[in-house]
Tab-separated table of C-alpha atoms in Angstrom:
chain	number	residue	atom	x	y	z
V	1119	UNK	CA	-18.425	17.458	-11.212
V	1120	UNK	CA	-14.904	18.965	-12.245
V	1121	UNK	CA	-12.229	18.114	-14.930
V	1122	UNK	CA	-9.746	17.554	-12.033
V	1123	UNK	CA	-11.824	14.517	-10.239
V	1124	UNK	CA	-14.564	13.509	-12.882
V	1125	UNK	CA	-13.149	13.692	-16.469
V	1126	UNK	CA	-9.182	12.762	-16.530
V	1127	UNK	CA	-8.251	9.317	-15.450
V	1128	UNK	CA	-4.822	10.314	-15.279
V	1129	UNK	CA	-4.557	12.183	-12.272
V	1130	UNK	CA	-6.059	9.248	-10.377
V	1131	UNK	CA	-3.340	8.030	-7.658
V	1132	UNK	CA	-3.857	4.536	-7.573
V	1133	UNK	CA	-2.174	1.960	-5.741
V	1134	UNK	CA	-4.108	-0.650	-7.037
V	1135	UNK	CA	-2.194	-2.918	-9.515
V	1136	UNK	CA	-3.374	-3.404	-13.028
V	1137	UNK	CA	-2.956	-7.010	-13.581
V	1138	UNK	CA	-1.789	-7.730	-16.982
V	1139	UNK	CA	-0.512	-11.155	-16.617
V	1140	UNK	CA	-1.777	-14.520	-16.281
V	1141	UNK	CA	0.901	-17.059	-16.007
V	1142	UNK	CA	-0.424	-20.029	-14.173
V	1143	UNK	CA	1.506	-22.833	-13.374
V	1144	UNK	CA	0.237	-26.563	-13.224
V	1145	UNK	CA	2.763	-27.236	-10.101
V	1146	UNK	CA	4.268	-24.097	-9.215
V	1147	UNK	CA	6.979	-25.858	-6.772
V	1148	UNK	CA	8.481	-27.844	-9.488
V	1149	UNK	CA	8.769	-24.673	-11.892
V	1150	UNK	CA	12.721	-23.692	-12.613
V	1151	UNK	CA	14.716	-21.781	-10.718
V	1152	UNK	CA	15.574	-18.418	-12.430
V	1153	UNK	CA	18.889	-16.803	-12.221
V	1154	UNK	CA	18.604	-14.596	-9.378
V	1155	UNK	CA	21.524	-12.163	-10.825
V	1156	UNK	CA	19.742	-11.812	-13.895
V	1157	UNK	CA	16.506	-10.841	-12.582
V	1158	UNK	CA	17.694	-8.928	-10.264
V	1159	UNK	CA	19.507	-7.045	-13.559
V	1160	UNK	CA	16.113	-6.840	-15.147
V	1161	UNK	CA	14.326	-4.895	-12.246
V	1162	UNK	CA	17.357	-2.886	-12.251
V	1163	UNK	CA	16.902	-1.991	-15.720
V	1164	UNK	CA	13.263	-1.483	-16.573
V	1165	UNK	CA	13.401	1.018	-13.388
V	1166	UNK	CA	15.938	2.964	-14.873
V	1167	UNK	CA	13.942	3.360	-17.953
V	1168	UNK	CA	10.080	3.204	-16.953
V	1169	UNK	CA	10.298	4.875	-13.410
V	1170	UNK	CA	9.916	8.414	-13.565
V	1171	UNK	CA	11.534	8.646	-10.105
V	1172	UNK	CA	14.725	7.094	-10.515
V	1173	UNK	CA	16.451	10.196	-11.847
V	1174	UNK	CA	15.712	11.904	-8.674
V	1175	UNK	CA	16.696	8.928	-6.553
V	1176	UNK	CA	19.698	7.903	-8.270
V	1177	UNK	CA	21.788	10.966	-9.356
V	1178	UNK	CA	25.294	12.883	-9.010
V	1179	UNK	CA	25.022	12.851	-4.784
V	1180	UNK	CA	23.402	9.364	-4.455
V	1181	UNK	CA	25.478	7.469	-7.429
V	1182	UNK	CA	28.360	6.231	-5.593
V	1183	UNK	CA	26.003	4.686	-2.531
V	1184	UNK	CA	23.891	3.208	-5.114
V	1185	UNK	CA	26.680	1.645	-7.412
V	1186	UNK	CA	28.318	0.110	-4.106
V	1187	UNK	CA	24.843	-1.097	-3.063
V	1188	UNK	CA	24.095	-2.503	-6.288
V	1189	UNK	CA	27.293	-4.365	-6.921
V	1190	UNK	CA	27.258	-5.826	-3.330
V	1191	UNK	CA	23.452	-7.207	-4.027
V	1192	UNK	CA	24.242	-8.437	-7.016
V	1193	UNK	CA	27.081	-10.266	-5.840
V	1194	UNK	CA	24.550	-11.804	-2.758
V	1195	UNK	CA	22.131	-12.247	-5.736
V	1196	UNK	CA	24.181	-14.524	-7.491
V	1197	UNK	CA	24.757	-16.597	-4.619
V	1198	UNK	CA	20.885	-17.202	-3.993
V	1199	UNK	CA	19.794	-20.855	-4.080
V	1200	UNK	CA	15.994	-20.211	-4.890
V	1201	UNK	CA	12.927	-17.851	-5.593
V	1202	UNK	CA	12.641	-17.300	-1.757
V	1203	UNK	CA	16.458	-15.458	-1.181
V	1204	UNK	CA	15.978	-14.095	-4.381
V	1205	UNK	CA	12.676	-12.441	-3.479
V	1206	UNK	CA	15.061	-10.781	-0.617
V	1207	UNK	CA	17.182	-9.109	-2.755
V	1208	UNK	CA	14.988	-7.810	-4.946
V	1209	UNK	CA	13.032	-6.637	-2.327
V	1210	UNK	CA	16.523	-4.888	-0.764
V	1211	UNK	CA	17.244	-3.189	-4.192
V	1212	UNK	CA	13.501	-2.067	-4.142
V	1213	UNK	CA	13.555	-0.258	-0.555
V	1214	UNK	CA	16.402	1.950	-1.828
V	1215	UNK	CA	14.073	4.069	-3.501
V	1216	UNK	CA	12.177	4.605	-0.508
V	1217	UNK	CA	8.768	4.404	-2.536
V	1218	UNK	CA	5.859	2.198	-1.374
V	1219	UNK	CA	4.745	2.936	-4.879
V	1220	UNK	CA	7.039	0.526	-6.087
V	1221	UNK	CA	6.062	-3.450	-4.954
V	1222	UNK	CA	6.252	-6.600	-6.418
V	1223	UNK	CA	4.572	-10.150	-5.703
V	1224	UNK	CA	3.784	-13.351	-6.813
V	1225	UNK	CA	1.086	-14.320	-9.780
V	1226	UNK	CA	0.128	-17.321	-8.871
V	1227	UNK	CA	-3.795	-17.725	-8.541
V	1228	UNK	CA	-4.682	-20.058	-6.243
V	1229	UNK	CA	-7.954	-20.863	-7.010
V	1230	UNK	CA	-7.025	-21.439	-10.492
V	1231	UNK	CA	-4.726	-24.707	-9.220
V	1232	UNK	CA	-5.938	-28.121	-9.477
V	1233	UNK	CA	-6.506	-29.969	-5.569
V	1234	UNK	CA	-3.287	-31.927	-6.283
V	1235	UNK	CA	-1.369	-28.432	-7.396
V	1236	UNK	CA	-2.417	-27.235	-3.585
V	1237	UNK	CA	-1.479	-30.083	-1.760
V	1238	UNK	CA	1.660	-30.189	-3.193
V	1239	UNK	CA	2.678	-26.461	-2.597
V	1240	UNK	CA	1.540	-26.688	1.366
V	1241	UNK	CA	3.589	-29.895	1.589
V	1242	UNK	CA	6.563	-28.316	0.607
V	1243	UNK	CA	6.908	-25.968	3.045
V	1244	UNK	CA	9.422	-26.295	5.466
V	1245	UNK	CA	8.719	-27.629	9.001
V	1246	UNK	CA	10.432	-26.949	12.234
V	1247	UNK	CA	9.155	-28.293	15.970
V	1248	UNK	CA	9.295	-26.502	19.135
V	1249	UNK	CA	8.451	-27.935	22.343
V	1250	UNK	CA	5.437	-26.789	24.693
V	1251	UNK	CA	8.372	-25.580	27.099
V	1252	UNK	CA	9.958	-23.443	24.827
V	1253	UNK	CA	6.318	-22.361	23.775
V	1254	UNK	CA	5.692	-21.258	27.034
V	1255	UNK	CA	8.927	-19.644	27.895
V	1256	UNK	CA	8.649	-17.565	24.650
V	1257	UNK	CA	5.258	-16.013	26.066
V	1258	UNK	CA	7.300	-14.428	28.501
V	1259	UNK	CA	9.921	-12.759	26.265
V	1260	UNK	CA	10.609	-9.202	25.531
V	1261	UNK	CA	12.842	-9.394	22.709
V	1262	UNK	CA	12.354	-10.519	18.996
V	1263	UNK	CA	12.175	-13.986	19.813
V	1264	UNK	CA	8.412	-14.621	21.387
V	1265	UNK	CA	5.138	-15.232	20.251
V	1266	UNK	CA	3.553	-13.288	17.792
V	1267	UNK	CA	0.107	-13.203	16.208
V	1268	UNK	CA	-0.804	-10.883	13.056
V	1269	UNK	CA	-3.364	-7.864	14.187
V	1270	UNK	CA	-6.509	-9.813	12.465
V	1271	UNK	CA	-5.624	-13.056	14.575
V	1272	UNK	CA	-5.405	-14.737	11.541
V	1273	UNK	CA	-2.147	-16.101	12.447
V	1274	UNK	CA	-0.082	-17.189	15.456
V	1275	UNK	CA	3.608	-17.583	15.077
V	1276	UNK	CA	6.543	-18.397	17.686
V	1277	UNK	CA	10.025	-16.295	16.384
V	1278	UNK	CA	12.919	-18.010	17.009
V	1279	UNK	CA	16.980	-17.584	16.225
V	1280	UNK	CA	17.389	-20.487	13.685
V	1281	UNK	CA	20.358	-19.518	11.386
V	1282	UNK	CA	19.758	-21.835	8.393
V	1283	UNK	CA	20.612	-20.019	4.788
V	1284	UNK	CA	19.971	-16.348	4.607
V	1285	UNK	CA	17.688	-16.169	7.986
V	1286	UNK	CA	19.011	-15.310	11.399
V	1287	UNK	CA	15.376	-15.828	12.602
V	1288	UNK	CA	12.206	-18.319	11.802
V	1289	UNK	CA	8.854	-17.985	12.088
V	1290	UNK	CA	6.954	-20.868	12.875
V	1291	UNK	CA	3.210	-21.403	12.515
V	1292	UNK	CA	1.670	-22.390	15.933
V	1293	UNK	CA	-2.148	-21.397	14.905
V	1294	UNK	CA	-4.158	-20.438	11.444
V	1295	UNK	CA	-7.507	-19.710	10.432
V	1296	UNK	CA	-6.527	-20.390	7.227
V	1297	UNK	CA	-6.666	-24.111	6.513
V	1298	UNK	CA	-3.824	-23.744	3.841
V	1299	UNK	CA	-1.266	-23.359	6.893
V	1300	UNK	CA	-1.002	-26.089	9.687
V	1301	UNK	CA	1.263	-26.157	13.156
V	1302	UNK	CA	4.855	-26.303	12.709
V	1303	UNK	CA	4.908	-24.986	9.130
V	1304	UNK	CA	7.903	-21.984	8.676
V	1305	UNK	CA	5.625	-18.681	7.603
V	1306	UNK	CA	8.485	-16.175	7.758
V	1307	UNK	CA	12.359	-15.868	7.542
V	1308	UNK	CA	13.947	-12.964	8.880
V	1309	UNK	CA	17.679	-11.039	9.270
V	1310	UNK	CA	18.681	-8.593	11.381
V	1311	UNK	CA	19.620	-5.567	9.638
V	1312	UNK	CA	22.800	-2.769	10.080
V	1313	UNK	CA	20.051	-0.451	10.816
V	1314	UNK	CA	18.615	-2.664	13.680
V	1315	UNK	CA	15.392	-3.717	11.365
V	1316	UNK	CA	14.119	-6.685	10.349
V	1317	UNK	CA	13.902	-7.896	7.090
V	1318	UNK	CA	12.984	-11.145	5.170
V	1319	UNK	CA	10.505	-13.098	3.479
V	1320	UNK	CA	6.795	-14.127	4.497
V	1321	UNK	CA	4.748	-16.686	2.841
V	1322	UNK	CA	1.430	-15.622	2.328
V	1323	UNK	CA	-1.751	-17.424	2.433
V	1324	UNK	CA	-1.063	-19.129	-0.682
V	1325	UNK	CA	2.589	-20.170	0.400
V	1326	UNK	CA	4.201	-17.681	-1.888
V	1327	UNK	CA	7.393	-15.584	-0.976
V	1328	UNK	CA	6.709	-11.970	-0.090
V	1329	UNK	CA	9.407	-9.451	0.976
V	1330	UNK	CA	8.535	-7.895	4.262
V	1331	UNK	CA	11.100	-5.485	6.417
V	1332	UNK	CA	9.893	-4.345	9.866
V	1333	UNK	CA	10.802	-1.871	12.650
V	1334	UNK	CA	11.359	-3.578	15.910
V	1335	UNK	CA	9.164	-2.021	19.056
V	1336	UNK	CA	8.108	-3.512	22.287
V	1337	UNK	CA	5.539	-5.096	21.134
V	1338	UNK	CA	5.275	-4.980	17.761
V	1339	UNK	CA	7.181	-6.152	14.163
V	1340	UNK	CA	6.197	-3.234	11.708
V	1341	UNK	CA	2.000	-3.350	11.149
V	1342	UNK	CA	2.416	-6.857	10.288
V	1343	UNK	CA	2.888	-8.709	14.077
V	1344	UNK	CA	1.676	-8.022	17.962
V	1345	UNK	CA	3.208	-9.704	20.715
V	1346	UNK	CA	1.163	-12.431	22.420
V	1347	UNK	CA	-0.646	-10.951	25.380
V	1348	UNK	CA	0.259	-7.328	24.386
V	1349	UNK	CA	-3.094	-5.719	22.938
V	1350	UNK	CA	-6.353	-7.470	21.825
V	1351	UNK	CA	-6.105	-8.250	18.242
V	1352	UNK	CA	-8.811	-6.717	15.975
V	1353	UNK	CA	-10.010	-7.663	12.983
V	1354	UNK	CA	-9.017	-5.836	9.624
V	1355	UNK	CA	-10.312	-2.462	8.582
V	1356	UNK	CA	-13.594	-2.940	6.971
V	1357	UNK	CA	-13.905	-1.289	3.500
V	1358	UNK	CA	-17.207	0.745	4.775
V	1359	UNK	CA	-18.986	1.127	7.955
V	1360	UNK	CA	-21.108	4.288	9.353
V	1361	UNK	CA	-22.750	4.947	12.325
V	1362	UNK	CA	-24.333	7.772	14.331
V	1363	UNK	CA	-22.439	8.375	17.224
V	1364	UNK	CA	-25.159	10.810	18.993
V	1365	UNK	CA	-27.726	12.617	17.670
V	1366	UNK	CA	-25.199	15.248	16.042
V	1367	UNK	CA	-22.424	13.359	14.945
V	1368	UNK	CA	-22.265	11.021	12.106
V	1369	UNK	CA	-19.365	8.930	11.457
V	1370	UNK	CA	-18.381	7.320	8.158
V	1371	UNK	CA	-15.607	5.218	7.505
V	1372	UNK	CA	-13.662	4.284	4.029
V	1373	UNK	CA	-11.294	1.516	4.168
V	1374	UNK	CA	-10.212	1.712	0.494
V	1375	UNK	CA	-10.525	4.010	-2.908
V	1376	UNK	CA	-10.024	0.940	-5.042
V	1377	UNK	CA	-11.946	1.321	-8.017
V	1378	UNK	CA	-14.328	-1.934	-6.882
V	1379	UNK	CA	-15.187	0.275	-3.925
V	1380	UNK	CA	-16.305	3.401	-5.826
V	1381	UNK	CA	-19.997	2.152	-6.276
V	1382	UNK	CA	-20.753	0.939	-2.671
V	1383	UNK	CA	-19.136	4.326	-1.338
V	1384	UNK	CA	-21.716	6.346	-3.575
V	1385	UNK	CA	-24.361	3.966	-2.072
V	1386	UNK	CA	-22.771	4.801	1.451
V	1387	UNK	CA	-23.511	8.563	0.842
V	1388	UNK	CA	-26.575	7.921	-0.420
V	1389	UNK	CA	-28.030	5.721	2.493
V	1390	UNK	CA	-26.934	8.169	5.042
V	1391	UNK	CA	-28.069	11.811	2.887
V	1392	UNK	CA	-30.430	12.366	5.357
V	1393	UNK	CA	-28.382	12.281	8.272
V	1394	UNK	CA	-25.733	14.468	5.947
V	1395	UNK	CA	-27.970	17.080	5.215
V	1396	UNK	CA	-29.415	17.441	9.350
V	1397	UNK	CA	-26.607	16.532	11.645
V	1398	UNK	CA	-24.105	19.305	12.072
V	1399	UNK	CA	-20.856	16.897	12.517
V	1400	UNK	CA	-19.358	14.550	10.528
V	1401	UNK	CA	-16.158	12.420	11.352
V	1402	UNK	CA	-14.691	10.663	8.754
V	1403	UNK	CA	-11.949	8.089	8.867
V	1404	UNK	CA	-9.951	7.002	6.441
V	1405	UNK	CA	-7.211	5.172	8.654
V	1406	UNK	CA	-5.703	2.409	7.201
V	1407	UNK	CA	-6.756	3.437	3.669
V	1408	UNK	CA	-3.892	2.816	1.117
V	1409	UNK	CA	-5.464	4.623	-1.904
V	1410	UNK	CA	-7.268	3.792	-5.226
V	1411	UNK	CA	-9.034	6.162	-7.553
V	1412	UNK	CA	-10.056	10.048	-6.881
V	1413	UNK	CA	-13.586	9.143	-8.013
V	1414	UNK	CA	-14.150	6.440	-5.640
V	1415	UNK	CA	-14.405	9.526	-3.288
V	1416	UNK	CA	-16.481	12.067	-5.241
V	1417	UNK	CA	-19.453	11.185	-3.529
V	1418	UNK	CA	-18.350	13.214	-0.156
V	1419	UNK	CA	-16.691	15.585	-1.385
V	1420	UNK	CA	-19.781	18.132	-1.626
V	1421	UNK	CA	-20.520	17.510	1.886
V	1422	UNK	CA	-16.302	18.636	2.122
V	1423	UNK	CA	-15.992	21.664	-0.108
V	1424	UNK	CA	-16.150	25.501	0.855
V	1425	UNK	CA	-13.606	27.132	-0.959
V	1426	UNK	CA	-11.692	26.591	-4.616
V	1427	UNK	CA	-9.565	23.649	-4.058
V	1428	UNK	CA	-6.030	24.110	-5.545
V	1429	UNK	CA	-4.246	20.612	-6.814
V	1430	UNK	CA	-1.135	20.367	-7.921
V	1431	UNK	CA	-0.900	18.679	-11.180
V	1432	UNK	CA	1.566	15.701	-12.392
V	1433	UNK	CA	3.667	14.174	-15.434
V	1434	UNK	CA	3.736	10.566	-17.075
V	1435	UNK	CA	6.940	9.353	-18.091
V	1436	UNK	CA	6.112	8.513	-21.809
V	1437	UNK	CA	7.923	4.926	-22.098
V	1438	UNK	CA	6.847	2.548	-24.396
V	1439	UNK	CA	6.223	0.196	-21.735
V	1440	UNK	CA	4.574	2.416	-19.462
V	1441	UNK	CA	2.476	3.707	-22.697
V	1442	UNK	CA	1.003	-0.069	-23.140
V	1443	UNK	CA	0.091	-0.526	-19.336
V	1444	UNK	CA	-1.778	2.138	-19.825
V	1445	UNK	CA	-3.528	1.024	-22.440
V	1446	UNK	CA	-4.478	-1.866	-20.390
V	1447	UNK	CA	-7.068	0.202	-18.259
V	1448	UNK	CA	-9.325	0.520	-21.313
V	1449	UNK	CA	-10.386	-2.876	-20.654
V	1450	UNK	CA	-10.713	-2.091	-17.003
V	1451	UNK	CA	-14.618	-3.046	-16.484
V	1452	UNK	CA	-14.074	-0.125	-13.248
V	1453	UNK	CA	-13.454	2.524	-14.968
V	1454	UNK	CA	-16.306	5.098	-15.805
V	1455	UNK	CA	-17.343	4.616	-19.356
V	1456	UNK	CA	-17.437	8.215	-19.851
V	1457	UNK	CA	-13.740	8.575	-18.654
V	1458	UNK	CA	-12.811	6.507	-21.192
V	1459	UNK	CA	-12.271	9.170	-24.151
V	1460	UNK	CA	-9.836	11.230	-22.572
V	1461	UNK	CA	-8.000	8.119	-21.247
V	1462	UNK	CA	-7.384	7.339	-24.999
V	1463	UNK	CA	-6.273	10.848	-25.694
V	1464	UNK	CA	-4.021	11.020	-23.169
V	1465	UNK	CA	-2.560	7.689	-24.063
V	1466	UNK	CA	-2.343	8.544	-27.749
V	1467	UNK	CA	-0.083	11.703	-26.661
V	1468	UNK	CA	1.912	9.132	-24.299
V	1469	UNK	CA	2.504	6.967	-27.801
V	1470	UNK	CA	3.646	10.276	-29.652
V	1471	UNK	CA	6.315	11.440	-26.860
V	1472	UNK	CA	8.541	8.201	-26.275
V	1473	UNK	CA	10.599	8.946	-23.302
V	1474	UNK	CA	9.224	11.979	-22.576
V	1475	UNK	CA	7.538	13.353	-19.361
V	1476	UNK	CA	4.331	14.713	-20.580
V	1477	UNK	CA	1.155	16.202	-18.582
V	1478	UNK	CA	-0.994	13.959	-17.137
V	1479	UNK	CA	-2.755	16.492	-15.137
V	1480	UNK	CA	-2.813	20.348	-14.983
V	1481	UNK	CA	-2.707	22.156	-12.351
V	1482	UNK	CA	-6.294	23.065	-11.343
V	1483	UNK	CA	-8.430	25.090	-9.259
V	1484	UNK	CA	-11.405	23.085	-8.632
V	1485	UNK	CA	-14.821	24.438	-7.935
V	1486	UNK	CA	-17.917	22.138	-6.887
V	1487	UNK	CA	-20.117	25.344	-6.567
V	1488	UNK	CA	-22.034	26.709	-3.352
V	1489	UNK	CA	-20.768	24.826	-0.011
V	1490	UNK	CA	-23.119	22.578	1.829
V	1491	UNK	CA	-24.486	24.980	5.395
V	1492	UNK	CA	-24.633	21.076	6.486
V	1493	UNK	CA	-22.468	19.696	8.039
V	1494	UNK	CA	-20.773	22.297	9.645
V	1495	UNK	CA	-17.947	20.636	11.757
V	1496	UNK	CA	-16.135	18.002	10.016
V	1497	UNK	CA	-13.176	15.964	11.144
V	1498	UNK	CA	-11.000	13.565	9.152
V	1499	UNK	CA	-9.175	10.770	10.848
V	1500	UNK	CA	-5.749	9.267	9.328
V	1501	UNK	CA	-2.655	7.522	9.984
V	1502	UNK	CA	0.286	6.315	8.644
V	1503	UNK	CA	-0.729	4.093	6.843
V	1504	UNK	CA	-3.147	6.459	5.087
V	1505	UNK	CA	-1.833	6.750	1.467
V	1506	UNK	CA	-1.674	7.600	-1.954
V	1507	UNK	CA	-5.217	8.880	-3.581
V	1508	UNK	CA	-5.986	8.967	0.116
V	1509	UNK	CA	-3.627	11.636	0.284
V	1510	UNK	CA	-5.568	13.901	-2.354
V	1511	UNK	CA	-8.331	13.524	-0.068
V	1512	UNK	CA	-6.568	15.216	2.745
V	1513	UNK	CA	-4.518	17.779	0.496
V	1514	UNK	CA	-8.587	18.986	-0.621
V	1515	UNK	CA	-10.217	18.565	2.375
V	1516	UNK	CA	-7.754	20.735	4.195
V	1517	UNK	CA	-8.515	23.616	2.502
V	1518	UNK	CA	-12.336	23.580	3.764
V	1519	UNK	CA	-12.803	25.742	6.316
V	1520	UNK	CA	-15.354	23.096	8.192
V	1521	UNK	CA	-12.513	20.773	8.246
V	1522	UNK	CA	-9.896	19.352	11.297
V	1523	UNK	CA	-7.374	16.818	10.446
V	1524	UNK	CA	-6.522	14.465	12.844
V	1525	UNK	CA	-4.467	11.770	13.403
V	1526	UNK	CA	-0.826	11.012	12.772
V	1527	UNK	CA	1.275	12.259	9.778
V	1528	UNK	CA	-0.233	10.345	6.565
V	1529	UNK	CA	2.292	7.826	4.442
V	1530	UNK	CA	3.783	10.294	2.271
V	1531	UNK	CA	3.607	8.373	-0.963
V	1532	UNK	CA	1.964	10.420	-3.486
V	1533	UNK	CA	4.683	12.371	-5.557
V	1534	UNK	CA	5.234	9.063	-7.625
V	1535	UNK	CA	1.821	7.219	-8.381
V	1536	UNK	CA	-0.229	6.093	-10.844
V	1537	UNK	CA	0.982	2.322	-10.586
V	1538	UNK	CA	1.277	0.322	-13.404
V	1539	UNK	CA	2.447	-3.376	-13.522
V	1540	UNK	CA	5.068	-5.335	-15.808
V	1541	UNK	CA	5.783	-9.181	-15.499
V	1542	UNK	CA	9.339	-10.116	-14.144
V	1543	UNK	CA	11.585	-11.759	-16.726
V	1544	UNK	CA	11.764	-14.851	-15.525
V	1545	UNK	CA	10.339	-15.455	-12.045
V	1546	UNK	CA	6.478	-15.721	-11.693
V	1547	UNK	CA	6.129	-12.321	-9.926
V	1548	UNK	CA	4.473	-9.018	-10.776
V	1549	UNK	CA	6.758	-5.287	-10.606
V	1550	UNK	CA	4.183	-2.703	-9.472
V	1551	UNK	CA	5.752	0.598	-9.953
V	1552	UNK	CA	4.923	4.837	-10.471
V	1553	UNK	CA	4.443	5.942	-13.852
V	1554	UNK	CA	3.582	9.893	-12.713
V	1555	UNK	CA	5.904	12.250	-11.083
V	1556	UNK	CA	4.081	15.244	-9.351
V	1557	UNK	CA	4.976	18.871	-9.936
V	1558	UNK	CA	5.047	19.511	-6.075
V	1559	UNK	CA	8.601	17.984	-5.873
V	1560	UNK	CA	10.111	21.144	-8.078
V	1561	UNK	CA	8.050	23.502	-6.068
V	1562	UNK	CA	9.840	21.638	-2.561
V	1563	UNK	CA	6.605	20.736	-2.023
V	1564	UNK	CA	6.654	17.040	-2.041
V	1565	UNK	CA	5.596	14.633	1.208
V	1566	UNK	CA	7.307	11.515	0.104
V	1567	UNK	CA	8.720	9.381	3.169
V	1568	UNK	CA	7.586	12.729	5.258
V	1569	UNK	CA	3.581	12.875	5.531
V	1570	UNK	CA	0.800	15.151	5.292
V	1571	UNK	CA	0.317	16.300	9.211
V	1572	UNK	CA	-2.626	16.738	11.174
V	1573	UNK	CA	-3.845	19.696	13.089
V	1574	UNK	CA	-4.089	17.253	16.128
V	1575	UNK	CA	-1.979	15.005	16.491
V	1576	UNK	CA	-3.004	11.424	18.584
V	1577	UNK	CA	-1.464	8.989	20.200
V	1578	UNK	CA	-1.658	5.067	19.689
V	1579	UNK	CA	-3.070	4.867	23.541
V	1580	UNK	CA	-6.227	7.542	22.583
V	1581	UNK	CA	-9.224	6.101	21.243
V	1582	UNK	CA	-9.317	7.743	18.726
V	1583	UNK	CA	-12.574	8.224	17.244
V	1584	UNK	CA	-13.698	9.177	21.022
V	1585	UNK	CA	-11.436	11.727	20.764
V	1586	UNK	CA	-12.697	13.207	17.454
V	1587	UNK	CA	-16.201	13.080	18.746
V	1588	UNK	CA	-15.129	15.044	21.897
V	1589	UNK	CA	-13.073	17.709	20.026
V	1590	UNK	CA	-16.364	17.973	17.279
V	1591	UNK	CA	-18.868	18.071	19.701
V	1592	UNK	CA	-16.908	21.508	21.701
V	1593	UNK	CA	-17.045	22.775	18.157
V	1594	UNK	CA	-20.098	25.488	17.569
């Protein structure tokens, strides 16, 4: 349709880490323990060389704070007793940048392990006992100690004070729908931080450690845990859904713009074409959509568009590693073939300008042609978990005279984007990090850690879909 959205992969804001490491250990729990201080130093140097936001985040104003912080962290890393504790310190280091486009996680492929290897991992998990009386007491707790569920009700844990190693609190499994976890196994290790949050290590379905950082509210710990009895637990956000809310309003929900969901989105839009061309109102729900690629949402754009869309471009940091990581996309089966020649040209330009910030995408005015008369009114619903490529959709949609934005500020992680991957130096983990920098930053229009505000704010005690329906059906 347009150069901006359809032929330049370089503009895609992807939070999907392109896997380039395939190190599988037959018995991971017997793997060597790496030197945590060395691993932390490797991550520090890697981001300094390859992350385009580094000069913005570590500069004359912040260097003293950064230097003191990293020195203290390195001392703790030097004394770390295992990979889980090291995950905590690496997570804290990455947290300094306040950029959700820097992430890391285990590379363990559970499906590739033998039954014996899986059993060994499961059997190595720490066990703890809580008496039935203690559990009953915790059900009435109003503090951090208490009974907590994951929002999708897969796990129920009891969080108790339990100073051991680096942790202050232990989250002990009481119930699990996942057969890899059983009652009594420690699911999470937490520490109270200086800014009155909780951070620590949660062990995923495959028992590998993952860094977590939670805000503390009366009935929630971040987005990860809901207090027992506070609200009914729900399910995961579906990848796609649609339904008629009334004779005049169609509802389309898109839970991810990951590359693998592009064809299903196209099919969903096609299946609803008659409704889209005859029903005056449309609600597009992208709550909890963490992003993916812009071509995934292109099928819905003709129905949103009314006027030329102004989009700010970005620059890529053309280091040798970043170039190699972009090259890996050429083998990605989800990348449309027609985009690959432009991608190859872009990679060649990176290769010819090592160490430089070069244009990844131009500042663009996108013209899609005539605006469709139907739908006449559109509401886009989004929340604080709506991120990355989804924020590009919001930026485009708010330039349409048809659209009203409703919800809460988006995640605000678009300034540094186009994540690529790199293996750790020793631990069986992989770093995902941004490789591009938006030119909106230099114009004072960055959105990191702020997000995009809606036109109409909604609160958690409201039914957002019903509020959108009431609003849109009042319009004429």
